[in-house]
CSV table of C-alpha atoms and ligand atoms in Angstrom, one decimal:
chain,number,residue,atom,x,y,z
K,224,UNK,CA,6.6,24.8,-8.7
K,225,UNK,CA,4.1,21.6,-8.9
K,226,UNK,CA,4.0,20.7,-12.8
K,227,UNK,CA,0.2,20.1,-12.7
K,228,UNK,CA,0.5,17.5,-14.9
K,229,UNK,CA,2.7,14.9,-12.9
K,230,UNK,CA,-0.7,13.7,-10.8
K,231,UNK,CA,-2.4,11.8,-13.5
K,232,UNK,CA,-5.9,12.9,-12.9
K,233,UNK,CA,-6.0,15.5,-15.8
K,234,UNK,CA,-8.0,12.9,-18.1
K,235,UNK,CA,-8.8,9.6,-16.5
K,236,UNK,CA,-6.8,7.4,-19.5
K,237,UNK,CA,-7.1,4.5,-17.7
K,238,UNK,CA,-10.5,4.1,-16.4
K,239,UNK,CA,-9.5,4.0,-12.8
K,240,UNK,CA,-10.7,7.1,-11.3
K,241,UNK,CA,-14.1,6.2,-13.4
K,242,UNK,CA,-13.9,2.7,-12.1
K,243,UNK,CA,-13.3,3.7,-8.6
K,244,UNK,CA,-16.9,6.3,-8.9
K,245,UNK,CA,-18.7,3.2,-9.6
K,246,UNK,CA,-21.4,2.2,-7.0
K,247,UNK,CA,-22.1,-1.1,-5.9
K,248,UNK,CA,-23.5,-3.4,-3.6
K,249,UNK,CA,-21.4,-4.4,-0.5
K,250,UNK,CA,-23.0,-8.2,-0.9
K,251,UNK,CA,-23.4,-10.6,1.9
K,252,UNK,CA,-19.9,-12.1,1.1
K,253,UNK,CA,-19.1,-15.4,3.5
K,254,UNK,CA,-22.9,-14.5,4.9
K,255,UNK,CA,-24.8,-15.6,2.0
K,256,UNK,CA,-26.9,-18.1,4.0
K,257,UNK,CA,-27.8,-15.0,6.4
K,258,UNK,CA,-31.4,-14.2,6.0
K,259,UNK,CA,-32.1,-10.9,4.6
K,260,UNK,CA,-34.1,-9.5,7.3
K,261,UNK,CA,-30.9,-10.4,9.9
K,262,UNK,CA,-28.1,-8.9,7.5
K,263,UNK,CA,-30.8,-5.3,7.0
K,264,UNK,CA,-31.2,-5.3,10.6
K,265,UNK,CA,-28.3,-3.2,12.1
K,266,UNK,CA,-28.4,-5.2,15.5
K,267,UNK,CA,-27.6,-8.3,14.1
K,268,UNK,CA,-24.5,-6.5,12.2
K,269,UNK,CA,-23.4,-5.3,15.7
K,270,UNK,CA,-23.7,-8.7,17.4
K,271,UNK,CA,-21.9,-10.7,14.6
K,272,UNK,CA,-19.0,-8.4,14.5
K,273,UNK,CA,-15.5,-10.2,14.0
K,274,UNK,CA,-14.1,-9.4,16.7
K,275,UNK,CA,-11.6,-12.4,17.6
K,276,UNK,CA,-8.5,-13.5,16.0
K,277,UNK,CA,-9.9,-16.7,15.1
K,278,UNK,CA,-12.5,-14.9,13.4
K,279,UNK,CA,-10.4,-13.3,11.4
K,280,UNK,CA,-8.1,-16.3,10.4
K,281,UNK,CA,-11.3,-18.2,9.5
K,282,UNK,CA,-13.1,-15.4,7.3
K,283,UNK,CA,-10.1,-14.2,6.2
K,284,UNK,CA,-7.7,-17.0,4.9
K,285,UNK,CA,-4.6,-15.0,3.4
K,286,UNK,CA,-4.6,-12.9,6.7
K,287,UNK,CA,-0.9,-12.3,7.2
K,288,UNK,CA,1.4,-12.9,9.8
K,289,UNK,CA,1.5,-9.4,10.4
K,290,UNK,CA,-2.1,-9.0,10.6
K,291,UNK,CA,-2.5,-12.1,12.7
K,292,UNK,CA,0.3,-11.0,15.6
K,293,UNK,CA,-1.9,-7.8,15.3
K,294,UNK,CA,-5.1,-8.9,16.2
K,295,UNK,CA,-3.5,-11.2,19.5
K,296,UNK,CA,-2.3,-8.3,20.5
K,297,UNK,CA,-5.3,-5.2,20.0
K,298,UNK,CA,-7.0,-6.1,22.8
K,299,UNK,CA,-4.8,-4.7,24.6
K,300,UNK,CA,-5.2,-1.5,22.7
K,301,UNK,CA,-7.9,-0.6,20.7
K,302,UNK,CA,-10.1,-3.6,20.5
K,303,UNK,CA,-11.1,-4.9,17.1
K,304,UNK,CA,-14.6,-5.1,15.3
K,305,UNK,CA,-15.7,-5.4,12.3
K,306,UNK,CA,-19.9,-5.0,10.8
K,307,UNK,CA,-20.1,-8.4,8.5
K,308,UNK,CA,-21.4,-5.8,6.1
K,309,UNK,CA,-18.0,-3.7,6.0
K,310,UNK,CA,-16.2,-6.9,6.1
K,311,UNK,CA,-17.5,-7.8,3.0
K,312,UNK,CA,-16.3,-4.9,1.0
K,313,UNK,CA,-12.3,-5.7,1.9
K,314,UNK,CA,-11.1,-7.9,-1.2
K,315,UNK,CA,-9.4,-11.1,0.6
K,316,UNK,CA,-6.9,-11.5,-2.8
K,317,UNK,CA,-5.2,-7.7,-1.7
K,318,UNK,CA,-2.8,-7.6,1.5
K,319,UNK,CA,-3.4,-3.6,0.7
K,320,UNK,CA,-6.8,-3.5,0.2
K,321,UNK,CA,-7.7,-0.1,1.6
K,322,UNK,CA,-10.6,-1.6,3.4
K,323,UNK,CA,-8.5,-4.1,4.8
K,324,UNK,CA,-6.0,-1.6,6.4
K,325,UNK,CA,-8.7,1.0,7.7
K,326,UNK,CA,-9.3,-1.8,10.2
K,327,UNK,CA,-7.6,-5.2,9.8
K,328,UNK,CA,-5.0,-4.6,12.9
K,329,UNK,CA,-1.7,-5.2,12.0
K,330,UNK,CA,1.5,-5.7,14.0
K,331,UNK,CA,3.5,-2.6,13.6
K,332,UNK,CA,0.4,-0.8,16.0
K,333,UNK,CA,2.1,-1.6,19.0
K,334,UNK,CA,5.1,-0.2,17.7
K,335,UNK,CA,5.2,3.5,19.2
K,336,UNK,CA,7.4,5.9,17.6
K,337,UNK,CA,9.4,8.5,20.0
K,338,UNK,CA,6.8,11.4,18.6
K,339,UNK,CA,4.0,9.1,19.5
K,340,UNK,CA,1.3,10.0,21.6
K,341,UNK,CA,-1.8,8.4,23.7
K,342,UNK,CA,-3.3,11.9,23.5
K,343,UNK,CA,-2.0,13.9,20.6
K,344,UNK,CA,-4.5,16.3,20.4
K,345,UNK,CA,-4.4,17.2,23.7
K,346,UNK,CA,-7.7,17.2,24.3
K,347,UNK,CA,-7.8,16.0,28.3
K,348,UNK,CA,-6.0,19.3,28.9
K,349,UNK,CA,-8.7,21.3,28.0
K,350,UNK,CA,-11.3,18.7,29.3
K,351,UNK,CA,-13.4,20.4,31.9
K,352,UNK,CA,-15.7,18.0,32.8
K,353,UNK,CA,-15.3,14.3,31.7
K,354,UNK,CA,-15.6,13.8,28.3
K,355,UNK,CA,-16.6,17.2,27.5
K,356,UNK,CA,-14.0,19.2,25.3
K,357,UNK,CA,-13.8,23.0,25.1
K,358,UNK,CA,-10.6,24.0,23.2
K,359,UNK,CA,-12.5,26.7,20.7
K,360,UNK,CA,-14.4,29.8,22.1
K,361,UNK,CA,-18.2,29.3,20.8
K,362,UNK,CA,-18.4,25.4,20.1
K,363,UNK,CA,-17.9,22.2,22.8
K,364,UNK,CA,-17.2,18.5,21.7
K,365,UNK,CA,-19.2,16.0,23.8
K,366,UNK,CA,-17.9,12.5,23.9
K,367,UNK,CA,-20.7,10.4,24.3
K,368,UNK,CA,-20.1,7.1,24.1
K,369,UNK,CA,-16.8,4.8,23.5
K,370,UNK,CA,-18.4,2.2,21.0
K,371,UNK,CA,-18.1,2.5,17.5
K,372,UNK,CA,-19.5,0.6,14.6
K,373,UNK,CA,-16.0,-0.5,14.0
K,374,UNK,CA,-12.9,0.4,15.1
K,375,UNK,CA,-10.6,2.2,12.8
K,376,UNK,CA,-6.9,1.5,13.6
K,377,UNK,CA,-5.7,5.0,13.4
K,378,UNK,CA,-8.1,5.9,15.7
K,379,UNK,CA,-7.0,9.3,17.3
K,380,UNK,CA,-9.0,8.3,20.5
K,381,UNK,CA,-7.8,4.8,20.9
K,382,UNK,CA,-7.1,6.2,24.6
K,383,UNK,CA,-10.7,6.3,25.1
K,384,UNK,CA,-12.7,4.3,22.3
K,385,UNK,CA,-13.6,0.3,22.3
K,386,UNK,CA,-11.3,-0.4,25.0
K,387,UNK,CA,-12.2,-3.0,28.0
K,388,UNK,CA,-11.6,-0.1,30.5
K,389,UNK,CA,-15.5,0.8,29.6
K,390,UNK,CA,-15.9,4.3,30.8
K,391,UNK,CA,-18.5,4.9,32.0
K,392,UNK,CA,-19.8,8.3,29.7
K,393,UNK,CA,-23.5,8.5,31.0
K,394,UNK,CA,-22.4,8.8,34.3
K,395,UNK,CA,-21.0,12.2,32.9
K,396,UNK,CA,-23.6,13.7,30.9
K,397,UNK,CA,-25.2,15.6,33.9
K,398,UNK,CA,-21.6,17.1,34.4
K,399,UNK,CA,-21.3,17.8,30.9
K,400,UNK,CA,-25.1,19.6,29.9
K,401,UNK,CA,-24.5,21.5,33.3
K,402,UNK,CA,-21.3,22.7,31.9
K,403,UNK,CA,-23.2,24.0,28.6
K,404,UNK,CA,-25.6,25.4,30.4
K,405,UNK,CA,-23.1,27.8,32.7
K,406,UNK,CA,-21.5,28.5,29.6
K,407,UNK,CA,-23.7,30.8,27.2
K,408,UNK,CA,-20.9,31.6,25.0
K,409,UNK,CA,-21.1,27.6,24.0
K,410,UNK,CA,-23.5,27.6,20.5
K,411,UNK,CA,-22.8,24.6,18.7
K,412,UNK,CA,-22.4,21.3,20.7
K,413,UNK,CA,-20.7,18.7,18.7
K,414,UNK,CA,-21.8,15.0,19.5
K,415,UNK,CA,-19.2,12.3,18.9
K,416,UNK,CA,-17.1,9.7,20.5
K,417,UNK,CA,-17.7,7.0,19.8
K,418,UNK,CA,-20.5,7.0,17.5
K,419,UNK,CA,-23.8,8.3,19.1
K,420,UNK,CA,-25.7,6.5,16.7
K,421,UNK,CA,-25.0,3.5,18.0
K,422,UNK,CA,-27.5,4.5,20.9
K,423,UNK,CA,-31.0,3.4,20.3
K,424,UNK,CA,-33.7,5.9,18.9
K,425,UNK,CA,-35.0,6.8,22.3
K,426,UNK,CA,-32.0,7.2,24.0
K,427,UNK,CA,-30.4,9.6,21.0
K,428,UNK,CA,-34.0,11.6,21.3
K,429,UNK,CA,-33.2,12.3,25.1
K,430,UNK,CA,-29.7,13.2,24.4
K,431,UNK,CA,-30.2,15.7,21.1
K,432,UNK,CA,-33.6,17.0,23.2
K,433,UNK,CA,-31.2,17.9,26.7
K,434,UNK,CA,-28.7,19.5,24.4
K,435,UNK,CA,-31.8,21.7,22.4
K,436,UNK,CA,-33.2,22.8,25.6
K,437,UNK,CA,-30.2,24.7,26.5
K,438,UNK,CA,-31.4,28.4,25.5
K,439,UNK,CA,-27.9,29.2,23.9
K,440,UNK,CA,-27.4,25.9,21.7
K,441,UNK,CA,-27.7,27.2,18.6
K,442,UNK,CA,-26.2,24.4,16.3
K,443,UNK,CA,-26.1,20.5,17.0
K,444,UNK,CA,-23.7,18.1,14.8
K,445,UNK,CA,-22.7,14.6,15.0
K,446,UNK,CA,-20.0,13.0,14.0
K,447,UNK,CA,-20.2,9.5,13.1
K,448,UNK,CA,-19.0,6.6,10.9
K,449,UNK,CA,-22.3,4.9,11.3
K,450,UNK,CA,-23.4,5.3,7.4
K,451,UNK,CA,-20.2,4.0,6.1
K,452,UNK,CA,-19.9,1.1,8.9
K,453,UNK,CA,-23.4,-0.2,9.5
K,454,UNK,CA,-26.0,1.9,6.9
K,455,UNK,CA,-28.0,-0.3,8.0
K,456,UNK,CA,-28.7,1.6,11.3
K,457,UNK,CA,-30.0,4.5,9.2
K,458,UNK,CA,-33.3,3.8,9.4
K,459,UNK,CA,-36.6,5.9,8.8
K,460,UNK,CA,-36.6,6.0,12.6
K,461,UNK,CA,-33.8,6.9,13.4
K,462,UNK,CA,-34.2,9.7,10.6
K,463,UNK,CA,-37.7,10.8,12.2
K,464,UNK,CA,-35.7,11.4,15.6
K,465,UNK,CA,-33.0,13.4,14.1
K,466,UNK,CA,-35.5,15.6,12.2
K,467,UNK,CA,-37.1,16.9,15.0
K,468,UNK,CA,-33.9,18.5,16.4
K,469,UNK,CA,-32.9,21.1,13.7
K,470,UNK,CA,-30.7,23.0,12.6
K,471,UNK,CA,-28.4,19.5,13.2
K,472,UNK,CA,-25.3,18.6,11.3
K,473,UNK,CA,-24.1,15.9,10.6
K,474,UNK,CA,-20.3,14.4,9.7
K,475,UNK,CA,-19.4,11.3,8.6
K,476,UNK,CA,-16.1,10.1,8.5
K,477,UNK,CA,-14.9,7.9,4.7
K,478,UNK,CA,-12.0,7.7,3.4
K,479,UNK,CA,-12.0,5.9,0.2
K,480,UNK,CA,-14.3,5.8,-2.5
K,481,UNK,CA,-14.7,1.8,-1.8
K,482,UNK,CA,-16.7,2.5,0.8
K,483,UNK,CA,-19.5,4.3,-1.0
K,484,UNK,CA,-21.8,1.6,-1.6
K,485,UNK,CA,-25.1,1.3,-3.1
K,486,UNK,CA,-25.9,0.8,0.5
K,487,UNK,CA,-23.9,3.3,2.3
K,488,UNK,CA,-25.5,6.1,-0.2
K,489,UNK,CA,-28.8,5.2,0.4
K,490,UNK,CA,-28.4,6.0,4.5
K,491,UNK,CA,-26.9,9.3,3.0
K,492,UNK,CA,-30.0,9.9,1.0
K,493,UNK,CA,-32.3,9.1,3.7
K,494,UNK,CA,-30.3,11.7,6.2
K,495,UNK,CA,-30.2,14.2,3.6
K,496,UNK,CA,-33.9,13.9,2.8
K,497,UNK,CA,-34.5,14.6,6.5
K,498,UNK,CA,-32.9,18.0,5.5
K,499,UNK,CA,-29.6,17.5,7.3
K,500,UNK,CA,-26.3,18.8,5.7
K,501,UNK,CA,-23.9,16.3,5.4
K,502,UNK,CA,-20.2,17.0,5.4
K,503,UNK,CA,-17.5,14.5,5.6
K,504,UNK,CA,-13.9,13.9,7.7
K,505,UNK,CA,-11.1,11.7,6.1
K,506,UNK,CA,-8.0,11.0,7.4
K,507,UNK,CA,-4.6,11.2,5.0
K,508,UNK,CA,-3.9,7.3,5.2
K,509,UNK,CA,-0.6,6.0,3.6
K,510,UNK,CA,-1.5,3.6,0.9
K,511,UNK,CA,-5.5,4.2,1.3
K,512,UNK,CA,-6.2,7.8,0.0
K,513,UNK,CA,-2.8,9.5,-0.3
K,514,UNK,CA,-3.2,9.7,-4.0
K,515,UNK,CA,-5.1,12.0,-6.3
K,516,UNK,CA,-6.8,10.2,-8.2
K,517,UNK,CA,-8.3,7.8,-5.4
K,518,UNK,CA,-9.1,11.3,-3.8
K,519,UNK,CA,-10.3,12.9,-6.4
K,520,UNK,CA,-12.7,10.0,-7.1
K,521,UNK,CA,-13.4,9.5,-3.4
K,522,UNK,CA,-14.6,13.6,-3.3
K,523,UNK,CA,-16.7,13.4,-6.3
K,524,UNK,CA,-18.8,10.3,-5.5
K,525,UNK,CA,-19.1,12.1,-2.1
K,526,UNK,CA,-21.1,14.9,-3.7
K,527,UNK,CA,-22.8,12.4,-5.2
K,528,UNK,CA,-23.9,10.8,-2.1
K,529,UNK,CA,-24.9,14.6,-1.4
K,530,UNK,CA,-22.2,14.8,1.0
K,531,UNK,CA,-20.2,17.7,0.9
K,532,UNK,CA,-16.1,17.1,1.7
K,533,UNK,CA,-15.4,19.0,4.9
K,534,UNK,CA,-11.8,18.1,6.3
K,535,UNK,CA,-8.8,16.1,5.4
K,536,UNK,CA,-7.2,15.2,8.7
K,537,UNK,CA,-3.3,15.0,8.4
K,538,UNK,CA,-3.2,11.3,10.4
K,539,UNK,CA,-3.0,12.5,14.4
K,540,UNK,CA,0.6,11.3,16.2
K,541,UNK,CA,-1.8,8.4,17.8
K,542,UNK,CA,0.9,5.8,19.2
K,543,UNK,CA,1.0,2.9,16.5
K,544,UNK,CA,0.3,4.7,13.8
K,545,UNK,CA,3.6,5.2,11.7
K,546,UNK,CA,2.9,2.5,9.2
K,547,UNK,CA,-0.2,4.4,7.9
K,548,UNK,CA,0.9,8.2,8.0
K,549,UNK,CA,1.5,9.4,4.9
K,550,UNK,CA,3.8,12.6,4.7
K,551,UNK,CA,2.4,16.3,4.7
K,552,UNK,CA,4.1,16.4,1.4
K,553,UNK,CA,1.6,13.5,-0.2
K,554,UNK,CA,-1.5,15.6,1.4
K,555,UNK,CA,-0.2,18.8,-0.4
K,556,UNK,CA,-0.1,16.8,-3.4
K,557,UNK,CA,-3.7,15.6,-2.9
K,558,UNK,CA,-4.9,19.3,-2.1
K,559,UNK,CA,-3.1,20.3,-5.3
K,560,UNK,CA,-4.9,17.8,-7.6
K,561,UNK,CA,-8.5,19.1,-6.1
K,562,UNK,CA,-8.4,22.7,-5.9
K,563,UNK,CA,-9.0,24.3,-9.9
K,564,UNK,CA,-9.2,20.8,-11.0
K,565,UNK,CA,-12.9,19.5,-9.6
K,566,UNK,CA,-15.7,21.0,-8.6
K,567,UNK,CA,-15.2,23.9,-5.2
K,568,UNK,CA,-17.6,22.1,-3.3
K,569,UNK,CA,-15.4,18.9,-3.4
K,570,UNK,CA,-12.5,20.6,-2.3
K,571,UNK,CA,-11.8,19.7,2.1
K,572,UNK,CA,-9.9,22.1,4.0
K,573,UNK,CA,-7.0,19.8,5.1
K,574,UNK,CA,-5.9,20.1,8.6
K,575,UNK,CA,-3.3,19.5,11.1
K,576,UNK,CA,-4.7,19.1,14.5
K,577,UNK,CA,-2.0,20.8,16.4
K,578,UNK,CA,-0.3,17.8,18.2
K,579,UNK,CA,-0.5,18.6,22.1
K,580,UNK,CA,-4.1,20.8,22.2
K,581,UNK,CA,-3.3,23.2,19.6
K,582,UNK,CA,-6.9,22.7,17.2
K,583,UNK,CA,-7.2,22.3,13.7
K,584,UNK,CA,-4.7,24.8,11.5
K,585,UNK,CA,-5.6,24.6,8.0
K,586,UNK,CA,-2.3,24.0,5.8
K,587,UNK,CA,-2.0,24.3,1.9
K,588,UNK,CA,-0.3,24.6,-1.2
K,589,UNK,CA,0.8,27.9,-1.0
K,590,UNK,CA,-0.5,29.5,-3.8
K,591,UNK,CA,0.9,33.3,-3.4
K,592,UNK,CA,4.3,33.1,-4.3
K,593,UNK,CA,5.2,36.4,-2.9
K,594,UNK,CA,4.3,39.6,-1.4
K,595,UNK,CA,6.5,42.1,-2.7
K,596,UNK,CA,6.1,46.0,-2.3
K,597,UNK,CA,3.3,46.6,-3.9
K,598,UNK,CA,1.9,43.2,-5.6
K,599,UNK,CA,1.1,39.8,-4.2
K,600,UNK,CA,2.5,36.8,-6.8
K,601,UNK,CA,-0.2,34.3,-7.3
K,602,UNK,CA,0.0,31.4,-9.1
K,603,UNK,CA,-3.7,29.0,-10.1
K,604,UNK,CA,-3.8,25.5,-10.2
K,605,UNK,CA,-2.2,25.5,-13.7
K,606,UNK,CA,0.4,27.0,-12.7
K,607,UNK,CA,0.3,30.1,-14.5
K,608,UNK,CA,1.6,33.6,-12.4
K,609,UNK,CA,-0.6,36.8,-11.8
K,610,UNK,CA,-0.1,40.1,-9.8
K,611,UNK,CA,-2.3,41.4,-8.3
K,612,UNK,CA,-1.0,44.9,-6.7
K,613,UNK,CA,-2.1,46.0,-2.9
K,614,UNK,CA,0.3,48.3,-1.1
K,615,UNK,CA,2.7,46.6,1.4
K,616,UNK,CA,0.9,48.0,4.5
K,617,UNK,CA,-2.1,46.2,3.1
K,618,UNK,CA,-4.2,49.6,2.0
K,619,UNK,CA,-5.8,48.6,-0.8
K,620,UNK,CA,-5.3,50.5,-4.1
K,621,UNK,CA,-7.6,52.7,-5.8
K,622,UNK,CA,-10.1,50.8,-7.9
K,623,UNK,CA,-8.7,51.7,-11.5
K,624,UNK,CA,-5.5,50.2,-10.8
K,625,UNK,CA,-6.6,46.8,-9.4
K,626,UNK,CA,-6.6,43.6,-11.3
K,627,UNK,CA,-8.3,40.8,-10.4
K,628,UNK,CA,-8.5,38.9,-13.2
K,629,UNK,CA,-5.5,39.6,-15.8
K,630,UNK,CA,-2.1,39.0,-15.6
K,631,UNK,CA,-0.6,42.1,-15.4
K,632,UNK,CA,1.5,43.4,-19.0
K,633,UNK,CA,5.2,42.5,-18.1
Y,953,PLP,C1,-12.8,19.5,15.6
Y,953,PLP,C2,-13.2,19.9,16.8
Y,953,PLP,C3,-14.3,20.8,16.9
Y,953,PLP,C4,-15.1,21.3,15.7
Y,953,PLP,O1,-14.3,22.1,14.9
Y,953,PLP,P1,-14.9,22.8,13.6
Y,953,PLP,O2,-13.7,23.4,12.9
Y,953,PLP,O3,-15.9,23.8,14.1
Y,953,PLP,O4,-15.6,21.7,12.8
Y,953,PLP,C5,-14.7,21.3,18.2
Y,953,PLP,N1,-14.0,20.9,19.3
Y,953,PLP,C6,-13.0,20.1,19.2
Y,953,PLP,C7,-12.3,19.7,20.5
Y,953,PLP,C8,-12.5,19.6,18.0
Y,953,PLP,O5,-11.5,18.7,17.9
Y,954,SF4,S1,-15.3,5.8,14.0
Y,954,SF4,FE1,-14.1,7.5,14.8
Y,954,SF4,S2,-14.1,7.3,17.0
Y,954,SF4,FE2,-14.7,5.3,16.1
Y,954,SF4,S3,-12.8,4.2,15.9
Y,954,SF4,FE3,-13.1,5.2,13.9
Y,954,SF4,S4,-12.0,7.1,14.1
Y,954,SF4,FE4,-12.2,6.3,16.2
């Protein structure tokens, strides 16, 4: 059994998980010179992305030669781009800055291993229009767009995202609301990509406004990496047109506690004062957040930011990918260090999304040890062992002989 106290988060001795929790300001790094109004104004972010590999040599001066062969060859791929204002939070002096790897491409991307996929969750195979997925009975996901803020290098839709094949999504979205519409069993329509906040107000208005007309949309969410990538497109406008189409969702995506900034939780503020919950996605990253304490920290300044920790992605089988998967075994650590230890709320589900179309199975420690004739063996996140008795066949016993919250007497 786990000793729970090999993970070093029991009491902070070293100030790092505290350290990590701090917020601050992203800065204007190399932009300095940048009026303010230009660097607040998310359309300037988008436009002075870095995109190139000269860019990146120029801004970036210990870029490796790792990272350099990596960015010649992502266009091919997954194109790169980077806000100026997420730039500026990857510490030049730190080949592993966790920033720095979320989206700094690196060579060993266009290495595939043989369990590799362009697809791995399967999710053209249960595409029945274009860019529409229906792989769970009451819920669609509706790709709308293929540009993002940034591009993250694990991308599980690199197949689709920032690439220079454009696809052309709007042509599709007539296919996609008729779809939703012939379907009545369809009551939550989730809204990615891509990040549909990207799209200007307007546009976003129509969009959310076809998908609430349908009688049988119940629930609306987005997923996006827009507050953690550009906050700065989180504007009182932007919150005034998501306001008006309740009960909406939204997800962001974060991974490490880095990237909640002074200015990232101050988008999450203004979305959660326009009464939308707020949950978050992170991805198991090898060397980023496959450690407890930079989870742990990374949870609790979430729920800070009011943003409650919804699933931890087990890194998809996404061709070039190997060099940041960290093992199953690392995410069961991670879940182990949450779970009794911080606050339920803080605590993800953490997923596998079934490689070839098989949806998101939840995996765990396991914390029933066995099931034995009439008891099931439970241990807590302490690692102490209870009983608790239920007959084999699952009838439940009669109420005087249950115990929920005592170890039984030997
Ligand atoms: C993740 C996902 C959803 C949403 O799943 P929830 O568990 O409801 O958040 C819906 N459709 C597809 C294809 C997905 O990958
Ligand atoms: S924000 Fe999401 S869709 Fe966009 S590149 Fe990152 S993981 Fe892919």
């Amino acid at each position: 059994m786990a000793n729970p106290d090999s993970h070093g988060v029991g009491e902070d001795e070293d100030g790092r998980g505290a350290a990590l929790k701090q917020f601050v300001s992203a800065g204007r790094g190399r932009w300095g010179d940048v009026p303010e109004a230009s660097w607040n104004d998310w359309r300037w972010q988008l436009r002075n992305r870095i995109s190139t590999p000269d860019q990146l040599a120029r801004l970036l001066p210990t870029l490796t030669p790792e990272e350099a062969a990596g960015a010649r060859l992502a266009q091919r791929r997954l194109a790169v781009g980077i806000t100026p204002y997420f730039f500026s939070l990857i510490d030049p002096a730190d080949p592993w800055c966790p920033i720095r790897r979320q989206v700094v491409p690196r060579v060993e991307e266009t290495h595939t291993a043989p369990w590799e996929m362009r697809d791995p969750c399967g999710e053209e195979a249960h595409s029945p229009v274009p860019g529409l997925v229906h792989r769970y009975p009451d819920r669609v996901l509706l790709l709308a767009t293929d540009r993002c803020a940034a591009y993250c290098r694990y991308c599980t839709r690199s197949r689709l995202v920032g690439s220079a094949a454009a696809h052309n999504f709007q042509a599709h979205l007539t296919a996609q609301l008729d779809y939703i519409r012939q379907h009545t069993e369809v009551r939550d329509v989730l809204l990615s990509g891509g990040d549909p906040l990207l799209f200007a107000d307007r546009k976003l208005d129509r969009l959310l406004a076809a998908v609430r007309a349908i009688r049988h949309v119940e629930l609306v969410r987005i997923g996006t990496r827009v507050p953690i990538f550009l906050p700065q497109r989180v504007t009182p406008g932007l919150c005034a047109v998501l306001k008006r189409h309740h009960p909406l969702f939204v997800s962001i995506h974060s991974n490490h506690p880095r990237e909640l900034t002074l200015e990232a939780r101050a988008a999450l503020e203004r979305l959660a004062d326009a009464g939308i919950p707020l949950g978050n996605q992170s991805v198991l990253l090898r060397g980023v957040n496959d450690d407890p304490e930079v989870m742990k920290a990374h949870v609790q300044k979430l729920l800070m930011c009011r943003v409650r920790p919804y699933y931890l992605y087990q890194c998809d089988l996404i061709h070039g990918s190997a060099h940041l998967r960290a093992s199953v075994r690392r995410g069961l650590e991670v879940m182990e260090a949450l779970r009794g230890h911080t606050t339920g709320y803080a605590v993800p589900t953490y997923v596998i999304d079934a490689p070839g179309g098989g949806g998101k199975v939840p995996i765990g420690p396991d914390y029933v040890l066995s099931r034995n004739g009439d008891r099931l063996v439970l241990r807590n996140h302490e690692g102490r062992v209870f009983e608790y008795p239920e007959a084999s066949d699952g009838t439940p016993l009669p109420a005087a002989s249950r115990c929920i919250h005592e170890p039984l007497p030997a």
